Each structure stands twice: as C-alpha cells, then as structure tokens.
Coordinates of C-alpha atoms in Angstrom, one line a residue:
Chain A
M1 CA -44.2 -31.4 25.0
K2 CA -42.7 -28.1 23.6
T3 CA -43.5 -27.2 21.0
K4 CA -41.0 -25.2 18.4
I5 CA -43.8 -23.7 17.2
Y6 CA -44.3 -19.6 17.9
S7 CA -47.3 -16.9 17.1
N8 CA -45.5 -14.8 15.6
A9 CA -42.1 -12.5 14.7
K10 CA -42.5 -10.7 18.3
D11 CA -42.1 -13.5 20.0
A12 CA -39.4 -15.7 18.1
C13 CA -37.0 -12.6 18.5
A14 CA -37.5 -12.3 21.9
D15 CA -34.6 -12.8 23.0
I16 CA -32.0 -11.2 20.5
T17 CA -29.9 -8.7 22.6
S18 CA -27.1 -6.3 21.9
G19 CA -23.8 -8.1 21.0
S20 CA -26.4 -11.0 19.5
S21 CA -24.1 -12.4 16.8
I22 CA -27.4 -12.6 14.0
M23 CA -27.0 -14.9 10.2
S24 CA -30.2 -13.4 8.1
G25 CA -30.9 -15.6 5.4
G26 CA -31.8 -14.8 1.7
F27 CA -30.2 -13.3 -1.5
G28 CA -30.6 -9.2 -1.8
L29 CA -33.9 -9.1 -0.8
C30 CA -34.8 -12.0 -2.6
G31 CA -35.9 -15.0 0.0
I32 CA -35.4 -12.7 3.2
A33 CA -36.3 -13.2 6.4
E34 CA -38.9 -10.2 6.6
N35 CA -41.1 -10.8 10.0
C36 CA -38.1 -11.1 11.0
I37 CA -35.8 -8.0 10.0
D38 CA -39.3 -6.3 10.7
A39 CA -39.9 -7.7 14.5
I40 CA -35.9 -7.0 15.4
A41 CA -35.8 -3.6 14.1
N42 CA -38.6 -3.0 17.0
L43 CA -36.4 -4.0 20.5
D44 CA -34.0 -1.3 21.7
I45 CA -30.7 -3.5 20.7
K46 CA -28.0 -2.4 19.4
D47 CA -23.8 -3.8 18.7
L48 CA -25.1 -6.7 16.7
T49 CA -23.7 -8.3 14.7
V50 CA -24.8 -9.4 11.1
I51 CA -23.9 -12.0 8.8
S52 CA -25.1 -12.0 5.3
N53 CA -25.2 -11.8 1.8
N54 CA -25.3 -8.3 1.0
I55 CA -27.0 -6.8 4.5
G56 CA -30.0 -5.3 2.3
N57 CA -30.3 -3.5 -0.5
S58 CA -31.5 -1.3 -2.1
G59 CA -32.3 0.7 0.3
R60 CA -34.9 -2.1 1.9
G61 CA -34.1 -6.1 4.3
L62 CA -31.4 -5.3 6.2
V63 CA -30.2 -1.8 5.5
K64 CA -33.7 -0.6 8.3
I65 CA -31.7 -2.5 11.0
L66 CA -28.4 -0.6 8.8
I67 CA -29.6 2.8 9.7
Q68 CA -30.7 2.4 13.2
N69 CA -27.1 2.2 13.8
K70 CA -28.0 -2.0 15.8
I71 CA -25.0 -3.0 13.2
S72 CA -21.5 -2.8 14.8
K73 CA -19.9 -5.5 12.5
A74 CA -20.9 -7.0 9.2
F75 CA -19.7 -10.2 7.3
C76 CA -20.3 -10.3 4.0
S77 CA -19.1 -11.0 -0.1
Y78 CA -21.3 -7.9 -1.8
V79 CA -22.0 -4.2 -1.0
G80 CA -22.6 -3.4 -4.3
G81 CA -26.6 -2.2 -4.9
N82 CA -26.8 -1.3 -1.0
P83 CA -25.3 2.1 -0.8
D84 CA -26.9 2.6 3.1
L85 CA -24.1 -0.1 3.7
E86 CA -21.6 1.4 1.8
K87 CA -21.4 4.6 3.5
Q88 CA -21.5 3.4 7.2
M89 CA -18.3 1.2 6.4
F90 CA -16.1 4.3 4.6
D91 CA -17.3 6.1 8.2
G92 CA -16.8 3.2 10.2
S93 CA -19.6 3.5 12.1
V94 CA -20.3 -0.5 11.0
Q95 CA -16.6 -3.3 10.2
V96 CA -17.1 -5.0 7.4
E97 CA -15.0 -8.4 6.8
L98 CA -15.8 -8.8 3.1
V99 CA -16.0 -11.9 2.8
P100 CA -15.8 -13.4 -1.5
Q101 CA -19.0 -15.3 -1.6
G102 CA -18.2 -19.3 -2.2
T103 CA -15.4 -19.1 1.1
F104 CA -19.0 -17.3 2.9
S105 CA -20.9 -19.7 2.4
E106 CA -18.9 -22.9 2.9
R107 CA -17.9 -21.2 6.7
I108 CA -21.2 -20.8 7.5
R109 CA -22.2 -24.7 6.1
A110 CA -18.4 -25.7 7.8
A111 CA -19.6 -24.3 11.2
G112 CA -23.2 -26.5 11.4
L113 CA -21.2 -29.2 9.9
G114 CA -17.9 -29.5 12.4
I115 CA -16.2 -29.0 10.2
R116 CA -12.9 -26.4 12.3
A117 CA -11.2 -24.9 9.1
F118 CA -11.0 -25.6 5.0
Y119 CA -7.7 -25.0 2.8
T120 CA -9.5 -22.9 -0.5
P121 CA -7.6 -21.7 -3.5
T122 CA -10.1 -18.2 -3.3
G123 CA -8.5 -15.9 -2.3
Y124 CA -4.4 -16.3 -2.7
G125 CA -3.0 -13.3 -3.1
T126 CA -5.4 -11.3 -2.4
L127 CA -6.1 -9.1 0.0
V128 CA -8.0 -12.2 1.8
A129 CA -5.8 -14.0 2.2
E130 CA -3.9 -11.0 4.4
G131 CA -3.0 -12.8 8.3
K132 CA -3.9 -16.7 7.0
E133 CA -1.9 -19.5 5.7
V134 CA -1.0 -20.8 3.0
K135 CA -0.5 -24.2 2.8
E136 CA 1.0 -25.4 -0.9
F137 CA -1.3 -28.3 -2.7
D138 CA -1.9 -28.8 -6.4
K139 CA -2.3 -24.4 -5.8
P140 CA -1.4 -22.7 -3.3
C141 CA -4.9 -22.4 -0.4
I142 CA -5.4 -20.2 2.4
L143 CA -7.0 -21.2 5.8
E144 CA -10.4 -20.7 6.1
T145 CA -12.8 -20.9 9.4
A146 CA -16.2 -21.6 10.2
L147 CA -18.1 -18.5 11.0
H148 CA -21.1 -19.7 13.9
A149 CA -23.8 -16.7 15.0
D150 CA -26.8 -17.0 17.6
F151 CA -29.2 -16.8 15.5
A152 CA -30.5 -17.2 13.0
I153 CA -33.1 -15.7 10.6
I154 CA -34.6 -17.6 8.0
K155 CA -37.6 -17.3 5.4
A156 CA -38.8 -20.7 3.6
Q157 CA -42.4 -20.5 1.3
K158 CA -43.3 -23.7 3.6
G159 CA -42.6 -25.8 7.2
D160 CA -44.1 -27.9 9.2
K161 CA -43.9 -27.6 13.3
Y162 CA -40.6 -30.1 13.3
G163 CA -38.7 -27.7 11.7
N164 CA -38.5 -29.8 8.1
L165 CA -38.3 -26.5 4.9
W166 CA -38.8 -26.8 1.8
F167 CA -37.8 -23.5 -0.4
K168 CA -39.4 -21.9 -3.6
E169 CA -36.8 -21.6 -6.8
T170 CA -33.9 -19.4 -5.8
A171 CA -34.7 -18.6 -2.4
R172 CA -32.7 -21.4 -1.6
N173 CA -29.6 -19.8 -1.6
F174 CA -27.8 -19.0 2.1
S175 CA -31.2 -20.2 4.0
P176 CA -30.2 -23.8 5.4
L177 CA -26.5 -23.1 6.3
M178 CA -27.8 -21.1 8.0
A179 CA -30.0 -22.3 9.6
M180 CA -27.3 -25.0 10.3
A181 CA -24.7 -22.4 11.6
A182 CA -26.6 -21.0 15.2
K183 CA -27.1 -21.7 17.9
T184 CA -30.6 -20.9 18.0
T185 CA -32.0 -20.4 14.2
I186 CA -35.5 -18.8 14.4
V187 CA -37.6 -19.3 10.7
E188 CA -40.7 -17.6 9.3
V189 CA -42.8 -19.4 6.5
E190 CA -44.9 -18.3 3.8
E191 CA -46.7 -21.8 4.1
L192 CA -47.6 -23.6 7.9
V193 CA -48.2 -27.4 6.7
E194 CA -49.2 -30.2 8.4
L195 CA -45.8 -32.7 9.4
G196 CA -45.5 -34.9 6.0
D197 CA -46.8 -32.6 4.0
I198 CA -43.6 -32.1 2.1
P199 CA -42.9 -35.6 1.2
A200 CA -39.8 -36.7 3.0
E201 CA -37.7 -37.1 -0.5
D202 CA -37.9 -33.5 -0.9
I203 CA -37.0 -31.8 2.1
H204 CA -34.6 -29.5 1.7
L205 CA -33.3 -28.7 5.0
P206 CA -34.5 -31.5 8.2
G207 CA -36.3 -30.0 11.0
I208 CA -33.6 -30.7 13.7
F209 CA -31.6 -28.1 12.5
V210 CA -34.4 -25.5 12.9
Q211 CA -35.1 -24.4 17.3
R212 CA -38.4 -22.3 16.4
I213 CA -40.7 -21.6 13.8
F214 CA -43.7 -19.3 12.8
Q215 CA -46.3 -18.2 10.1
G216 CA -45.3 -15.4 8.4
S217 CA -47.3 -12.5 7.3
N218 CA -47.6 -9.7 4.7
Y219 CA -45.0 -10.7 3.0
K220 CA -43.4 -7.8 0.4
N221 CA -40.4 -10.6 -2.2
D222 CA -39.7 -7.4 -3.5
I223 CA -38.3 -7.9 -6.6
E224 CA -35.1 -5.5 -7.4
F225 CA -34.4 -5.8 -11.2
L226 CA -37.6 -6.6 -12.7
K227 CA -36.5 -7.7 -16.5
V228 CA -39.5 -9.4 -18.5
E229 CA -38.5 -10.6 -22.1
E230 CA -40.2 -7.6 -24.9
E231 CA -43.2 -9.0 -26.2
Chain B
M1 CA -14.4 1.1 -35.5
T2 CA -14.4 -0.3 -32.4
W3 CA -17.2 -3.1 -31.5
S4 CA -20.5 -2.7 -29.5
K5 CA -21.8 -4.0 -26.0
D6 CA -23.9 -6.3 -28.2
E7 CA -21.7 -7.6 -30.7
M8 CA -19.2 -7.4 -27.9
A9 CA -21.7 -10.8 -26.5
K10 CA -21.4 -12.2 -29.7
E11 CA -17.5 -12.8 -29.9
V12 CA -17.8 -14.1 -25.8
I13 CA -20.2 -16.7 -27.1
E14 CA -17.9 -17.7 -30.5
L15 CA -15.1 -18.5 -27.5
F16 CA -18.0 -21.1 -25.8
E17 CA -17.9 -25.0 -26.2
P18 CA -21.1 -26.5 -27.1
Q19 CA -23.3 -28.2 -24.2
S20 CA -20.5 -26.5 -21.5
S21 CA -21.4 -24.9 -18.8
V22 CA -21.4 -20.4 -17.9
N23 CA -21.7 -18.8 -15.4
L24 CA -21.9 -14.8 -16.3
G25 CA -21.5 -11.9 -13.6
I26 CA -22.6 -9.0 -12.9
G27 CA -23.1 -6.1 -15.2
L28 CA -21.7 -6.3 -18.9
P29 CA -22.2 -9.8 -19.3
T30 CA -25.4 -11.0 -18.3
L31 CA -25.6 -9.4 -22.5
V32 CA -24.2 -12.8 -23.0
A33 CA -27.7 -14.4 -22.1
Q34 CA -29.6 -12.5 -24.9
Y35 CA -27.8 -14.3 -27.6
I36 CA -26.9 -17.6 -26.7
S37 CA -29.2 -20.0 -29.6
P38 CA -30.8 -22.7 -27.6
D39 CA -28.6 -24.4 -30.4
L40 CA -26.0 -24.4 -28.2
E41 CA -27.3 -26.6 -25.7
I42 CA -25.1 -23.7 -23.2
M43 CA -26.8 -24.8 -19.7
I44 CA -26.1 -21.1 -17.8
H45 CA -25.3 -21.1 -14.4
S46 CA -25.5 -18.6 -11.8
E47 CA -23.8 -18.4 -8.0
N48 CA -27.5 -17.8 -5.7
G49 CA -28.5 -21.5 -6.6
V50 CA -29.7 -22.5 -10.7
L51 CA -28.1 -24.5 -13.2
G52 CA -30.8 -24.2 -16.5
V53 CA -30.9 -20.1 -16.4
K54 CA -33.2 -19.7 -19.6
G55 CA -33.6 -15.4 -20.2
R56 CA -36.1 -13.4 -19.3
P57 CA -39.5 -14.4 -18.5
K58 CA -42.5 -13.5 -19.6
K59 CA -44.5 -10.9 -18.4
S60 CA -47.5 -13.0 -16.9
E61 CA -44.8 -15.8 -15.5
V62 CA -42.4 -13.1 -13.0
S63 CA -41.4 -14.6 -10.0
P64 CA -39.8 -13.0 -7.4
T65 CA -38.2 -15.5 -5.8
L66 CA -36.6 -17.2 -9.6
I67 CA -33.6 -14.6 -9.7
N68 CA -30.2 -13.9 -11.4
A69 CA -27.2 -12.8 -9.3
G70 CA -27.7 -9.4 -10.7
K71 CA -31.2 -9.5 -8.3
E72 CA -32.8 -9.7 -12.6
T73 CA -35.6 -11.4 -12.9
I74 CA -35.2 -14.3 -14.8
S75 CA -36.9 -17.3 -16.3
I76 CA -35.5 -21.3 -16.3
K77 CA -35.7 -23.9 -19.3
N78 CA -36.3 -28.1 -19.2
G79 CA -33.6 -29.3 -17.3
A80 CA -32.4 -26.7 -15.0
S81 CA -31.8 -27.6 -11.0
F82 CA -31.6 -25.4 -8.3
F83 CA -29.4 -26.0 -4.8
D84 CA -27.6 -23.8 -1.8
S85 CA -25.7 -21.1 -1.9
S86 CA -22.5 -23.7 -0.6
L87 CA -22.8 -26.5 -3.7
S88 CA -23.9 -23.7 -6.2
F89 CA -20.0 -22.4 -5.5
G90 CA -18.6 -26.3 -5.3
M91 CA -19.9 -26.5 -8.7
I92 CA -17.9 -23.5 -9.1
R93 CA -14.6 -24.4 -7.3
G94 CA -14.5 -28.2 -7.6
G95 CA -14.0 -26.9 -11.8
H96 CA -17.2 -28.2 -12.6
I97 CA -18.1 -24.6 -14.1
D98 CA -16.3 -24.8 -18.1
Y99 CA -16.4 -20.6 -18.5
C100 CA -17.6 -17.6 -16.4
V101 CA -17.4 -14.6 -18.3
L102 CA -16.8 -11.4 -15.8
G103 CA -16.9 -7.9 -15.6
G104 CA -12.7 -6.9 -15.2
M105 CA -12.3 -2.7 -14.0
E106 CA -7.9 -3.8 -14.4
V107 CA -6.5 -7.1 -16.6
D108 CA -2.6 -7.8 -16.0
T109 CA 0.1 -9.2 -18.4
E110 CA 0.4 -11.6 -15.1
R111 CA -2.7 -13.0 -15.8
S112 CA -4.5 -11.3 -12.8
L113 CA -7.2 -9.3 -13.0
A114 CA -8.8 -6.2 -10.4
N115 CA -13.0 -6.4 -10.4
W116 CA -14.0 -5.5 -6.6
M117 CA -12.6 -1.8 -5.6
I118 CA -10.9 1.5 -6.0
P119 CA -9.2 2.0 -2.4
G120 CA -11.0 5.4 -0.3
K121 CA -13.0 5.3 -3.1
K122 CA -15.3 2.9 -4.7
V123 CA -16.5 -1.3 -2.8
T124 CA -18.2 -3.5 -4.7
G125 CA -16.8 -6.4 -2.1
M126 CA -15.9 -9.3 -5.1
G127 CA -19.2 -11.3 -4.4
G128 CA -18.4 -14.0 -6.1
A129 CA -15.9 -13.5 -8.4
M130 CA -12.9 -14.3 -6.7
D131 CA -14.1 -18.1 -6.4
L132 CA -15.5 -17.9 -9.8
V133 CA -11.4 -17.2 -10.9
N134 CA -10.2 -19.2 -8.9
G135 CA -12.4 -22.1 -10.1
S136 CA -13.5 -22.0 -13.2
R137 CA -11.7 -23.7 -16.0
C138 CA -12.2 -21.1 -18.7
V139 CA -12.3 -17.5 -17.1
I140 CA -13.4 -14.6 -20.0
V141 CA -12.8 -10.8 -18.8
M142 CA -15.5 -8.5 -21.1
M143 CA -15.1 -4.7 -20.4
S144 CA -13.8 -2.1 -21.7
H145 CA -10.7 -1.7 -23.5
F146 CA -10.1 1.9 -22.2
S147 CA -11.2 4.0 -18.6
K148 CA -13.4 7.5 -19.0
D149 CA -10.0 9.0 -18.5
G150 CA -8.7 7.0 -21.4
S151 CA -5.8 4.9 -19.7
S152 CA -5.5 0.9 -20.4
K153 CA -7.6 -1.4 -18.4
L154 CA -4.7 -4.1 -19.7
K155 CA -1.7 -2.9 -18.1
S156 CA 1.8 -5.1 -17.2
K157 CA 0.8 -5.3 -13.5
C158 CA -2.6 -4.2 -11.9
S159 CA -2.3 -1.8 -9.5
L160 CA -6.3 -2.3 -7.8
P161 CA -6.4 -4.2 -4.6
L162 CA -6.9 -8.4 -6.4
T163 CA -9.5 -10.5 -7.8
G164 CA -7.5 -13.5 -8.1
V165 CA -3.4 -14.1 -9.5
D166 CA -2.2 -15.8 -12.5
V167 CA -6.2 -17.1 -13.2
V168 CA -7.0 -15.3 -16.8
D169 CA -7.1 -16.6 -19.9
I170 CA -9.3 -14.8 -22.7
V171 CA -10.5 -10.8 -22.4
V172 CA -12.5 -9.6 -25.1
T173 CA -12.5 -6.4 -25.2
D174 CA -14.2 -3.2 -27.5
Y175 CA -11.4 -3.3 -29.7
G176 CA -10.2 -7.0 -29.4
I177 CA -9.6 -10.2 -28.1
F178 CA -6.8 -10.5 -25.9
K179 CA -5.0 -13.8 -24.7
P180 CA -2.1 -12.3 -21.1
S181 CA 1.3 -14.7 -21.9
E182 CA 3.8 -14.9 -21.0
G183 CA 4.4 -11.3 -20.1
K184 CA 2.5 -9.9 -23.0
F185 CA -1.1 -10.0 -24.2
E186 CA -1.4 -12.2 -27.4
I187 CA -3.8 -10.2 -30.4
L188 CA -5.9 -12.8 -30.6
K189 CA -8.5 -10.6 -32.8
L190 CA -9.0 -7.0 -33.2
A191 CA -12.5 -5.5 -34.0
S192 CA -12.4 -4.3 -37.8
G193 CA -11.2 -1.3 -38.7
I194 CA -9.2 -1.1 -35.3
N195 CA -4.9 -1.2 -35.7
K196 CA -2.5 -2.2 -32.9
E197 CA -1.6 1.4 -33.0
D198 CA -4.8 2.2 -31.4
L199 CA -4.2 -0.1 -28.5
K200 CA -1.8 3.1 -26.8
E201 CA 1.2 1.2 -25.0
L202 CA 2.6 -1.0 -27.1
E203 CA 5.0 -2.4 -25.7
I204 CA 2.4 -4.7 -23.3
Y205 CA 1.1 -6.1 -26.9
R206 CA 2.6 -9.6 -28.4

C-alpha cells in the first residue's frame, strides 16, 4: 500500500524544482514549516514563486531562501518587519504582489474548494483594484480569482499517517487553506501519531488534502516579540 | 496639553459598547488592550486567528504559538477560540466585528484612510487593514495629529495610496476626537487646554 509517510524534509521536498510555486504556512514565524524551508534552502533551484503572508520575518523563516535569490515572485500581505523583502522589492529582484490578507486567505481557500473567483469590497478604490472588474452590490466590489500552487509546505503540531492534522493555538492561520489549494501538500509535524489518536471531531484538516507527511525535528519555534505581564 | 499615547488609548475605549468585539491593529492600537476593563466583557479579535485575547502572558505561560497579529506573545481568556485565517477574515468581512482600531498615515474629510505605503520610500503592506476598514461596523483610526515635519495627518484629501475609500468613522489623535462627515472633520472633543486654532488647517474642521 502506498504511504504518505516520508522519512525527512529532504526526501519530501526533493521534487521541488526551479519555477515551482510554493505556498508556505505560518503567520510571521508562528507555525512555519522550519524543516521544509531548510530543505529548500539546500536545493539548487531558482525562480520560485512563493505565496506566504510574510515571506519570513526578522531575517528568519523564508528569508533564508529569499537571500539566496531563489525567489523571483512573491504573493504576500505584509512587508513590515521584513527588511530583506523590502530591499529586494525596491531593487526589482523579486516581483511582489501585495494582496490584502483577507483576500489572500480567501483566494487560497477558493482554490482548494473549487471556487474560481469571488467579489469582495476589500480593496475597492485602491491600487489593489487596478485592472479588476468592479460590480455594484450593496456597495462596489472587485473580482478576485483563486490562487493555486504546485506545493504547500505546512507545519502542524500533530498529524497521522492519513494526514489528518491538528494545529496548536494560533499556529493554524493559513496552513489548512494552503494545504487544500496546492497540488502536492507536504506536512511536517511535531508529533506523528497513530490513526485515531486525534479524535475525529477535533481534526482541523482532514487528511484527504495531504500528500506527504513526516516527523519533523529540531524545532526552534522562534518568538518575534516576547511580551510578558509585568509582575 | 495633548494626550499621551496612554490617554489616547483610554479615549478609544470610551467609544466601545460593553460586550462588543474589537480588532486592534499593529502598533499604537495594540496599547488599547492594556486598558480595557474586564467588566466591559469585550472580546478582542486578532486577525491571525484568535477571538478572546486577554493581554500579556505571565512569564511561565509564554507560548511561541500564541501570538497576536503584531507577532507579540499574548494570553487568552475563558471563552476564547482559535480558527484559520479565512474564518478570521470572514468574521471581519462579514460584519461581525464591531470596532476596529487602526493606525494611520493620513485620513481625509471624505472618510478615506491611507496607512500602508509611501511610494518610493516605504512599503509595510496592507496586511488586514483593507479588509478591516471595509468589514468592521465602526472604523476608528488612532494616530498622532501631526507628522514629524509638522504637517497635519488629517487632510481635505489623502495624497498617499489609499487603504479604503469612505470608510473611517472616528479619528482619535493626541489633540482630540474627530468625525469626518460631509466634507469636514466634526470636532467631537479636544484634549484639555487644546484650542481649535492649535489644529492649524482650520478650514477642514467644523
């Protein structure tokens, strides 16, 4: 029987090639696929299209791949906190499409769920609306299309061999949406568990959307801004 | 005297109905969370996927997977929930968030906001701001009244790329509280000791 289980990130990411489009889960550095990012950093490839809310942050995460000049196009919603991306955006080495975050997540969700396009008021009257169809509902809305990718690299707290996933706290963010939208979804988990260990009603993403899964290792789980209650 | 940042945060809270849902933007608006009394029973939403933010965690309770949209560690209160980004923005776009508080670079008398880029100089990106201004039931902009070069950030017309058109309900600055409507800023309140003349471009106020 064919298995979805891979032994490590290197094997799971081996067929990512130059020109591939990759969705990468995580909000800032929270919930990013650390092992997959490192594996891609070790591949001799270029001209990647990367779809990720932040394209890394504070010199970490996807910034590892960005500063290797492997990314030629990026879709994201936020550049703040990522000076490397801002620099490559201004010098033209990366073509950046800034997408409002709600439209970003919905375009990805739409791709995974078979919706070709949708109308949203977000971005009407701004640079985001340029060249897009406008239609008047209760208020003017713009037409946005689904956003697909060849690969998604996803990190979950727990997953089983079918690919059922459970995310911890706010680490869920874009990950289940991206897992649905990509042709090949690669998942790394902190805990690879047995079928049935995650109660069926607690599964955040059913395994039907997952093609590959492996037990991750050496997680840093970096905190960007540590704020604690003053005692 | 102009209001301090903390005083501005308290003025923003005065605008909230009890038991409402509130989204606080990155930067200055984050400060608002510090002063919300538990008695108000307000549910703070953060667009990265949490409803029911409490505040800062105790040192022993810090979790790298529990953050707000500003990527700061947070704690949650009983009744909180986690969800994915699509559901989070569904709450926003669907009109379920009562108030959003956003930082601003410019607001104009036509109720438009600019807060995501300065062409050729700086790009922070819009993040969730474009969704928030179009979806939240009440849009509050919290910012300093004047920029570092002394020019008013309240304008007759924004010059920077817009975040949203005809979306701003209330502006809270260090000088007072203003409501853009019918081509002017209505002065709702001024900080004590501040006069209308201190606002400089008097023609945009009513």
